[in-house]
């Protein structure tokens, strides 16, 4: 396991900001893909009635 306590506080803060930024980008891309896949599927289901 990586020991982050040995790093200086500014490095820890930048690492935390970087992790949160990567997480935000991954969620944004994931929701974009989900929207592209789910929208036609939902339209197909609702038009089938």
Phi, psi and omega in degrees: 000144180279133181264107182271344181293338180283344180280157179289156181305318178298324179291319177298318180295316179294323177296318178296316178298319179296317179296317179294321178296316178297319179297317180296318179295319179296317178294319179299314180293319180297317178292327176295316177294317179299320180295319179294326181279317188283326184299310177296325179295316178294319177298319179297317181293317182286332178280347183285347183292000000 
